[in-house]
Coordinates of C-alpha atoms and ligand atoms in Angstrom, one line a residue:
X1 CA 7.2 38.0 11.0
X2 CA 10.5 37.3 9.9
X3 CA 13.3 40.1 9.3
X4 CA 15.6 40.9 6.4
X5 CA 18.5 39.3 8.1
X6 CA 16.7 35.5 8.6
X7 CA 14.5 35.7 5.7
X8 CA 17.8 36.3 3.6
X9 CA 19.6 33.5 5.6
X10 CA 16.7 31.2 5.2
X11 CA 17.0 31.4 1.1
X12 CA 20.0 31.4 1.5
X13 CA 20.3 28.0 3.1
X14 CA 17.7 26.4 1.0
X15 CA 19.6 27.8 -2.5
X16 CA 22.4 25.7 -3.6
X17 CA 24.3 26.4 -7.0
X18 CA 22.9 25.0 -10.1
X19 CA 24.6 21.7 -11.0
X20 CA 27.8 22.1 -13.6
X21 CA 28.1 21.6 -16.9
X22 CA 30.7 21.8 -19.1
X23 CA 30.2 25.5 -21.7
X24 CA 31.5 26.7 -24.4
X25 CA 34.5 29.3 -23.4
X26 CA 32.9 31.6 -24.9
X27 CA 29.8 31.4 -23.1
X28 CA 31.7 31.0 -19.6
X29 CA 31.9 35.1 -18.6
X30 CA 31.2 35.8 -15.6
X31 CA 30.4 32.4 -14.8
X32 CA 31.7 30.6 -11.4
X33 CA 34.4 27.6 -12.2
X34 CA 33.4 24.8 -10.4
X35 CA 36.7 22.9 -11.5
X36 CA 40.4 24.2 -10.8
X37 CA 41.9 24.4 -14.1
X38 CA 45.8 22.9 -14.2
X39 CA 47.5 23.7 -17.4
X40 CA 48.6 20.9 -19.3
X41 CA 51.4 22.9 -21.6
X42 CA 54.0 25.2 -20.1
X43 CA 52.8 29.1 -21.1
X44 CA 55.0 30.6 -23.1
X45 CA 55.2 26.6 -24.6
X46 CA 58.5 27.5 -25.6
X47 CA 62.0 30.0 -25.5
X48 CA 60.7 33.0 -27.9
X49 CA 61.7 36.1 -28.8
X50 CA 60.0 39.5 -27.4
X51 CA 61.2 41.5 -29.5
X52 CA 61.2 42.2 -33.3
X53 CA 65.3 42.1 -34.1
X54 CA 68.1 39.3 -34.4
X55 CA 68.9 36.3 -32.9
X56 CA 72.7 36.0 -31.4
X57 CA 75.2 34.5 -29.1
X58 CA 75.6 36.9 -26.2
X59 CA 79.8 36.1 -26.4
X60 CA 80.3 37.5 -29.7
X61 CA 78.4 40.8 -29.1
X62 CA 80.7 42.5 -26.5
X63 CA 81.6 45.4 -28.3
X64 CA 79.4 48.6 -29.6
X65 CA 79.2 48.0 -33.6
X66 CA 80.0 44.3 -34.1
X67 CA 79.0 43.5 -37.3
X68 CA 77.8 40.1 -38.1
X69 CA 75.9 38.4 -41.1
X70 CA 71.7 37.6 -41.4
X71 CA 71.9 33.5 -42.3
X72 CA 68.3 33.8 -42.3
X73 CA 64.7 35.0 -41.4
X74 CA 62.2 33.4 -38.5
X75 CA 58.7 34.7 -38.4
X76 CA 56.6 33.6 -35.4
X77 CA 54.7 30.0 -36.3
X78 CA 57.5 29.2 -38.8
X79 CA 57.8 25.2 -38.9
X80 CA 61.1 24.7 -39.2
X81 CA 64.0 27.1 -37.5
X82 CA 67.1 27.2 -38.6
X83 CA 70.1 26.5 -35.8
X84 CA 72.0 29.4 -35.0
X85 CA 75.4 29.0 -36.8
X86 CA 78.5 30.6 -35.0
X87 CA 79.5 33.7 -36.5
X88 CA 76.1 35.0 -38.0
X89 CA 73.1 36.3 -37.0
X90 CA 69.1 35.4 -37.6
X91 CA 66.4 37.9 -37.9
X92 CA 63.7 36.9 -35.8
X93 CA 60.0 38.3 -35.2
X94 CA 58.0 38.8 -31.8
X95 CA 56.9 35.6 -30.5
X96 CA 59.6 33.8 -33.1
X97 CA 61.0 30.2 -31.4
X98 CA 64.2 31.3 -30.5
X99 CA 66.8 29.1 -32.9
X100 CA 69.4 26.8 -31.6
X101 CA 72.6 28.4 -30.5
X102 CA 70.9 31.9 -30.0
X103 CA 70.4 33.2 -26.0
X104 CA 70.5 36.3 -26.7
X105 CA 67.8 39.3 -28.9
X106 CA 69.3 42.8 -30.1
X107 CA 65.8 44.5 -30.7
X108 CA 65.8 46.2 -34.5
X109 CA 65.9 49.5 -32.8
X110 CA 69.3 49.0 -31.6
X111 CA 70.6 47.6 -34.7
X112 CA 72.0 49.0 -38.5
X113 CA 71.3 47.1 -41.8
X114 CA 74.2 47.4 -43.7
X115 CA 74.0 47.0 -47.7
X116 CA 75.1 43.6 -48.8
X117 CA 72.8 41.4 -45.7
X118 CA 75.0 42.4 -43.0
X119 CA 73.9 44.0 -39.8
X120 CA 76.0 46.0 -37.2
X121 CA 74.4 46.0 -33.5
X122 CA 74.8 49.7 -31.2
X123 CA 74.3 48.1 -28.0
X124 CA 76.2 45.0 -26.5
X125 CA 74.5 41.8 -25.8
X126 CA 73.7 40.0 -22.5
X127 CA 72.6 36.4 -21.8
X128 CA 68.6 36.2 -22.4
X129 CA 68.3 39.8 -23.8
X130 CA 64.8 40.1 -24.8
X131 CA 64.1 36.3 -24.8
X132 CA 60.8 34.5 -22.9
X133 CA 62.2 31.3 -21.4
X134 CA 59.5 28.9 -22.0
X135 CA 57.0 28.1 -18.6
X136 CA 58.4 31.5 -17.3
X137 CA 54.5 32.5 -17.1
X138 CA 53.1 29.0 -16.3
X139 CA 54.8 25.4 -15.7
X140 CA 53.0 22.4 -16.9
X141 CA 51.2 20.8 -14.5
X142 CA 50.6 23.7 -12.1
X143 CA 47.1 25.2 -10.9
X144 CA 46.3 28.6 -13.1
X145 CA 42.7 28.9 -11.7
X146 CA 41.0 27.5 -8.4
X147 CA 37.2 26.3 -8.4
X148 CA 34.6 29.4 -7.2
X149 CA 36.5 31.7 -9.6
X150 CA 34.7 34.2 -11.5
X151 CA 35.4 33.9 -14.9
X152 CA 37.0 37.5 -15.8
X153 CA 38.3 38.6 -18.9
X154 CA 41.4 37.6 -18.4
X155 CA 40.7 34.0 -16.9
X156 CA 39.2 33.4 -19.8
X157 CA 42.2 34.1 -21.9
X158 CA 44.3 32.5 -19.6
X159 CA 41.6 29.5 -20.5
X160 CA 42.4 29.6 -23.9
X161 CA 45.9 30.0 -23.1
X162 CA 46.5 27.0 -22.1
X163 CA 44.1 24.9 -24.6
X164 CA 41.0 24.5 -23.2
X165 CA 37.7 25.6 -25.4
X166 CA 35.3 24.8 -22.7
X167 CA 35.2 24.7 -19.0
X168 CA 32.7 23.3 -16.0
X169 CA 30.5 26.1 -14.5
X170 CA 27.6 26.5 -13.3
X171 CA 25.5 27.6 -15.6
X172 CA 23.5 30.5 -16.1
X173 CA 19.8 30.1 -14.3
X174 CA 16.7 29.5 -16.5
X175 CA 14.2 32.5 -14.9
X176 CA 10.7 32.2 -15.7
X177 CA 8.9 35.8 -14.8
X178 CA 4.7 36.0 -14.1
X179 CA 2.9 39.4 -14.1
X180 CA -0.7 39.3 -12.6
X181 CA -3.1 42.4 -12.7
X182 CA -6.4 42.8 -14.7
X183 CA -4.8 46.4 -15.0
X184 CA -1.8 45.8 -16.6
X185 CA -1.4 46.5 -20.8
X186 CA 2.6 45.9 -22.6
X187 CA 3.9 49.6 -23.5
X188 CA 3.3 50.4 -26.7
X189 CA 0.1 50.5 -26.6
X190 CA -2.6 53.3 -25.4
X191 CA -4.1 53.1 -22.0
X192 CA -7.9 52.7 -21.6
X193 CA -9.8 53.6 -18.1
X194 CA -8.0 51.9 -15.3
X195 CA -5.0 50.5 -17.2
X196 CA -1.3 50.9 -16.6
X197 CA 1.3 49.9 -18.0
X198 CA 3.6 46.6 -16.8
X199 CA 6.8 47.9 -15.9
X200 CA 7.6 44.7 -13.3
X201 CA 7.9 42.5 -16.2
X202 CA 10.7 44.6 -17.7
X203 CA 12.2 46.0 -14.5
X204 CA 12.5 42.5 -12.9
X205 CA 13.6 40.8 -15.7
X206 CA 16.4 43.7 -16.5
X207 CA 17.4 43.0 -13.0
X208 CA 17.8 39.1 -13.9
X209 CA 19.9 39.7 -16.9
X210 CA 22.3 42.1 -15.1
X211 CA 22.2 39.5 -12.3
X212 CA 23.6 37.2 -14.9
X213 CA 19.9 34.7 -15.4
X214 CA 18.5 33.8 -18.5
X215 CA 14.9 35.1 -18.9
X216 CA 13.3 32.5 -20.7
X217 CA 9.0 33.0 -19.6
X218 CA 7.9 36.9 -19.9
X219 CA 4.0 36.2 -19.1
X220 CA 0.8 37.7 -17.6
X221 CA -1.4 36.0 -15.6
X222 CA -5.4 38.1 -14.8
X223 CA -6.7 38.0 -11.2
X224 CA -8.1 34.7 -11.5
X225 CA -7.8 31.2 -10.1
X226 CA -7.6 29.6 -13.8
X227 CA -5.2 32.1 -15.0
X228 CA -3.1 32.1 -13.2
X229 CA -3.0 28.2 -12.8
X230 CA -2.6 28.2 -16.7
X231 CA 0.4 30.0 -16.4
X232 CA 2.2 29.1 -13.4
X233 CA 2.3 25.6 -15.6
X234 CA 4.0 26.9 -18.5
X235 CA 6.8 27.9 -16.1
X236 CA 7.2 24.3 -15.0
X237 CA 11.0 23.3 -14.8
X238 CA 12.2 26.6 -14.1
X239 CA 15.0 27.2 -12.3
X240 CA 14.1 30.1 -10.4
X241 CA 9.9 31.4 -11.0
X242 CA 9.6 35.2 -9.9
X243 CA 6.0 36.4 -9.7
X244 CA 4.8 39.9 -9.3
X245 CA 1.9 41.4 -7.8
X246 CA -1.7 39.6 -6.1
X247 CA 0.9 38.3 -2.8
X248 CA -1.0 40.5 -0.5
X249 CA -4.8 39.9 1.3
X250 CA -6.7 41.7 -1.7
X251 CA -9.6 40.4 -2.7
X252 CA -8.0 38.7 -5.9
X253 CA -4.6 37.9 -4.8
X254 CA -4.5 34.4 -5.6
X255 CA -1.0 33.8 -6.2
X256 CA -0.1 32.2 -3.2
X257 CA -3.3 29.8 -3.2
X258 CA -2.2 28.6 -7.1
X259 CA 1.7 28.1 -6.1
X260 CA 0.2 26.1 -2.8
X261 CA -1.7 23.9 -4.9
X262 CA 1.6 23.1 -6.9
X263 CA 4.9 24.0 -4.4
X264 CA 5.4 24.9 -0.6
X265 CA 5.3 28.1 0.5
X266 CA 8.2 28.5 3.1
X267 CA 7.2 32.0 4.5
X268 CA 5.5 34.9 2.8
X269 CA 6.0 37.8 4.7
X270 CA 9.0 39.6 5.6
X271 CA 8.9 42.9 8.2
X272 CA 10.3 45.7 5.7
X273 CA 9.3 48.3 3.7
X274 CA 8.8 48.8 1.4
X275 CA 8.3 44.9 0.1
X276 CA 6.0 43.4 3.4
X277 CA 4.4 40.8 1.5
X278 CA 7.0 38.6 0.4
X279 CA 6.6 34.7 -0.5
X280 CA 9.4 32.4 -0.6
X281 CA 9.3 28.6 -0.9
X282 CA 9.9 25.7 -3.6
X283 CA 8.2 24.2 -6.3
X284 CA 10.0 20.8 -7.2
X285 CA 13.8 22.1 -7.9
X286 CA 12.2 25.3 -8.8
X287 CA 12.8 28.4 -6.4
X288 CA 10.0 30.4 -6.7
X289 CA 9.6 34.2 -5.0
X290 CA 6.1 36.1 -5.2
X291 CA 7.1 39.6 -5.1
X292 CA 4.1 42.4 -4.2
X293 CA 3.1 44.1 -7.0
X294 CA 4.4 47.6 -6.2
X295 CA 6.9 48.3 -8.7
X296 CA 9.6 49.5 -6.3
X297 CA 8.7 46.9 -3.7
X298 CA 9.5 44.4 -6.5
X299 CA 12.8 45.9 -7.7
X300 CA 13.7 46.4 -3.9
X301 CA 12.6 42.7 -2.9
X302 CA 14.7 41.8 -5.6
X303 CA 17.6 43.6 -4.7
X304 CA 17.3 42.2 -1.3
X305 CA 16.5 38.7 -1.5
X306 CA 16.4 37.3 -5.4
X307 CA 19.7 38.8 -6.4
X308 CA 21.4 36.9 -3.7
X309 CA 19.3 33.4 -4.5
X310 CA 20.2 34.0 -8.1
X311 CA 23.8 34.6 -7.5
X312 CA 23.8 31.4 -5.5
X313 CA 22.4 29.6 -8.2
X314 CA 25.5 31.2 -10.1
X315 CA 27.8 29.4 -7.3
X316 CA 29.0 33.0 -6.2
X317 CA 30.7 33.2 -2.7
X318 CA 29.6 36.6 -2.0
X319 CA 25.6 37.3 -3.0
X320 CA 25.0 40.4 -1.6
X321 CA 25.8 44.3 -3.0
X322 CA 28.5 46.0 -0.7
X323 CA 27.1 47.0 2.4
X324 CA 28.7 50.7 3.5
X325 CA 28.8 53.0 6.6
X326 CA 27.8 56.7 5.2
X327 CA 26.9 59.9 6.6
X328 CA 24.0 61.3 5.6
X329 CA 23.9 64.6 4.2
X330 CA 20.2 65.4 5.1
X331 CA 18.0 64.0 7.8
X332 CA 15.3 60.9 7.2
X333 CA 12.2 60.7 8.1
X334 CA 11.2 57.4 8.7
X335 CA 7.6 55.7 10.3
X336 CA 9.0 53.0 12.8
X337 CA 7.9 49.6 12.9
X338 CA 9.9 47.9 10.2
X339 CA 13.4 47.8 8.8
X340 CA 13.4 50.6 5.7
X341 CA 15.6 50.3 3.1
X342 CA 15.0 54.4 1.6
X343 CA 15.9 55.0 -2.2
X344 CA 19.2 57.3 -1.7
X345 CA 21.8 58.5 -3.9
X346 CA 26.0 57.8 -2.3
X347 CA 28.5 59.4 -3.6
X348 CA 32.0 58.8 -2.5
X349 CA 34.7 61.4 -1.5
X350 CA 38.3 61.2 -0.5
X351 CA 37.5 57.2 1.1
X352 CA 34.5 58.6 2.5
X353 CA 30.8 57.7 1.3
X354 CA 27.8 60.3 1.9
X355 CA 24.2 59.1 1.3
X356 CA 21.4 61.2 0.9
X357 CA 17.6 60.0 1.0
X358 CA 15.4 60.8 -2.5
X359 CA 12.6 62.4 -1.5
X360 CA 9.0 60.4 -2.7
X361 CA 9.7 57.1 -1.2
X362 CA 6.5 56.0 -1.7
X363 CA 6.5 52.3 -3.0
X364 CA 4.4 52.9 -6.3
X365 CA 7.2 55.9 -6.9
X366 CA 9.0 54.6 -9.6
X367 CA 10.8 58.1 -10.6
X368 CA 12.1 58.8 -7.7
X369 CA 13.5 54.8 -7.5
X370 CA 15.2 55.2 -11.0
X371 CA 17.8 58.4 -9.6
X372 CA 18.8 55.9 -6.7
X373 CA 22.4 54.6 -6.7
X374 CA 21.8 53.1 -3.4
X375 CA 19.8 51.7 -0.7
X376 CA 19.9 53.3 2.9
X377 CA 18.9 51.2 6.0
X378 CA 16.7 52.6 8.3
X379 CA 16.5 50.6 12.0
X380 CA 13.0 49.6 12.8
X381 CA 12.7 51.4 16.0
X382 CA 13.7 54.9 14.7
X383 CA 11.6 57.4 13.6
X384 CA 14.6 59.6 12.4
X385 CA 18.0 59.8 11.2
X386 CA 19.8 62.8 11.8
X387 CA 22.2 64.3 9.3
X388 CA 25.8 63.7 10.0
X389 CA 25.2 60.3 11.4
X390 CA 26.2 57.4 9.5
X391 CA 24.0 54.3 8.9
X392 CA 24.3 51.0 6.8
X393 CA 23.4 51.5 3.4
X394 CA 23.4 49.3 0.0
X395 CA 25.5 50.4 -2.8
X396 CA 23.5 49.3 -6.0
X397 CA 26.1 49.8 -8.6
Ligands
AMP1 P1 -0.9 44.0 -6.1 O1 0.2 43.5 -5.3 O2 -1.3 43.1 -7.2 O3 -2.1 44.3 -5.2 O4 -0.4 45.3 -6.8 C1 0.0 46.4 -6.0 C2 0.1 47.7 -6.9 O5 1.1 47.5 -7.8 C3 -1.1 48.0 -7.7 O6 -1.2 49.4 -7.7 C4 -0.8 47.4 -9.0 O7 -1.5 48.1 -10.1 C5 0.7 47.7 -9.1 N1 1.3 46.6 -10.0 C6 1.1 45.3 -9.9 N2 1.8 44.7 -10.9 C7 2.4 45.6 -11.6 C8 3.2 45.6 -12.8 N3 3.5 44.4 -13.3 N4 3.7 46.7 -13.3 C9 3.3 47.9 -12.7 N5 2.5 48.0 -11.6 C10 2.1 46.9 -11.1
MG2 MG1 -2.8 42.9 -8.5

């Protein structure tokens, strides 16, 4: 059986990000650039002012209270700008072109309106007062954003910024999700004998959406052969199929036998737990992952192993959650045999992460799995973790 550490290599080699196309800018956040974006204009594009206040020549604004004409006003965006003429000044707005002559702003604050369109400045002037020289944020031609960036706020201003409305990324995968279970009603809806409700389909395809995918197939398949081959081809041309539940030996898990018939199964077991049965393979250029049917073995195979395919997809870099050292606060129990990954809480103090293990870790314990912040990794071969020790653990948020 494979462990968490080749099982997640071996996606990971077989995942590759989805091919780029050009978006929409304001489609692209959080998206991965897969072009390096020079800027064809220099940012600002030209000398403005930063200030709201007057235009002047430096020279003749030595002294406190020089008093000088306004020859004129120049809002920002105004078409034509008036040259500065010697012995005058120009009012001029925030973000104004600064007018010929001028090389110098006296911000209103520091300035007197006199009656009769005269002004007299408080302060003396110095060459480039309050004046953006233009490219003093970004010169034409230079690199303002490097292929594999994550499109931040910011990057996408800086996008618009220098004139571009859309940009290459890869773009956001298409995730196609299949619940299986004869058991399984939609909430909403009252439970007769046997039934439960299907919280995979929403928990898993939450976890898509915050992983940045696109849910575009929320279905249920019943524990049978023709079901679930009806369904499984409605998800055709997928990017990435996730199913949940009948992975294991049961007497109706099928899933595997369906996908086999369609895709390659690469391996379908993993040595964990919670989340043993685990299959992984391909189906065309579809990635497909049949997740057990435990709801927190699904939303902790996720975590583990679909988060980080997706995020390659994405073209990410880094595909895992942060991986801390913390101490625990309270001892865990553990059966040894496989790799655990316990639902804990971490908090973090002065630098410092503590962890502590939820108690009812069992993998159908979905309360217990919603107070977790955290993932904490139990070796194989130990039975206990004492308090005070520090172990690996996954920060989920
Ligand atoms: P299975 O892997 O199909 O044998 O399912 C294992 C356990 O998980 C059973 O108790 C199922 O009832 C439960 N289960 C399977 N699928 C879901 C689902 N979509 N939502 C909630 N529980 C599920
Ligand atoms: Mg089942």
């Amino acid at each position: 059986m494979l462990t968490y550490d080749e099982a997640l290599a071996r996606i990971l080699a077989q995942v590759t990000p989805l091919p780029a196309a050009e978006t929409r800018l304001e489609h692209a956040l959080g998206l991965v650039l897969s072009e390096t974006i020079v800027s064809p204009i220099d940012l600002p594009p030209f000398a403005n002012s930063s200030m709201d206040g007057f235009a002047v020549r430096a020279a003749e604004v030595q002294s406190p209270s020089t008093t000088l004409p306004i020859a004129g006003d120049i809002p920002a965006g105004a078409l034509s700008i008036p040259a500065l003429r010697p012995g005058t000044t120009l009012r001029i707005m925030t973000g104004a072109p600064m007018p010929e002559g001028a090389d110098a702003v006296i911000p209103v604050e520091e300035t007197q309106v006199q009656p009769g369109g005269s002004v007299t400045f408080l302060t003396a002037a110095a060459l480039g007062d309050c004046v953006r020289p233009a490219g003093e944020d970004v010169i034409a031609g230079s690199v303002v954003l490097t292929a594999g960036t994550r499109l931040r706020p910011a990057a996408i201003g800086l996008c618009a910024a220098v004139g571009r409305s859309t940009v290459r990324v890869s773009p956001r995968p298409r995730v196609a999700i299949i619940s299986t279970g004869d058991e399984l009603v939609p909430p909403g809806q009252a439970l007769k004998q046997g039934q439960i409700y299907n919280s995979n389909l929403y928990s898993l395809a939450a976890q898509v959406e915050e992983a940045g995918g696109i849910v575009t197939h929320r279905l249920l398949a019943f524990d049978t052969p023709e079901s679930l081959r009806e369904v499984f081809d409605q998800c055709a041309g997928a990017d990435l199929l996730l199913t949940s539940g009948g992975v294991s030996v049961g007497d109706f898990d099928y899933v595997k036998a369906v996908f086999a018939e369609r895709g390659t199964v690469d391996f379908w077991r993993v040595a964990i737990r919670p989340g043993k049965p685990l299959a992984f393979g391909h189906w065309g250029d579809t990635v497909f992952f049949g997740l057990p049917g435990n709801p927190v073995s699904s939303l902790v195979t996720f975590e583990l192993f679909v988060r980080p395919a997706l995020r390659r997809l994405l073209g990410h870099s880094d595909t895992s959650r942060p991986l801390i050292s913390a101490h625990l606060s309270e001892e865990a129990h553990h059966n040894p045999g496989r790799q655990s990954f316990l639902r804990a809480v971490a908090v973090q103090n002065a630098g410092e992460y503590t962890v502590r293990p939820l108690p009812r870790q069992g993998s159908g314990m979905l309360g217990a799995a919603a107070e977790a912040n955290a993932l904490l990794i139990v070796p194989a071969d130990l039975s206990v973790l004492l308090a005070g020790t520090t172990a690996d653990v996954l920060l989920l948020d």
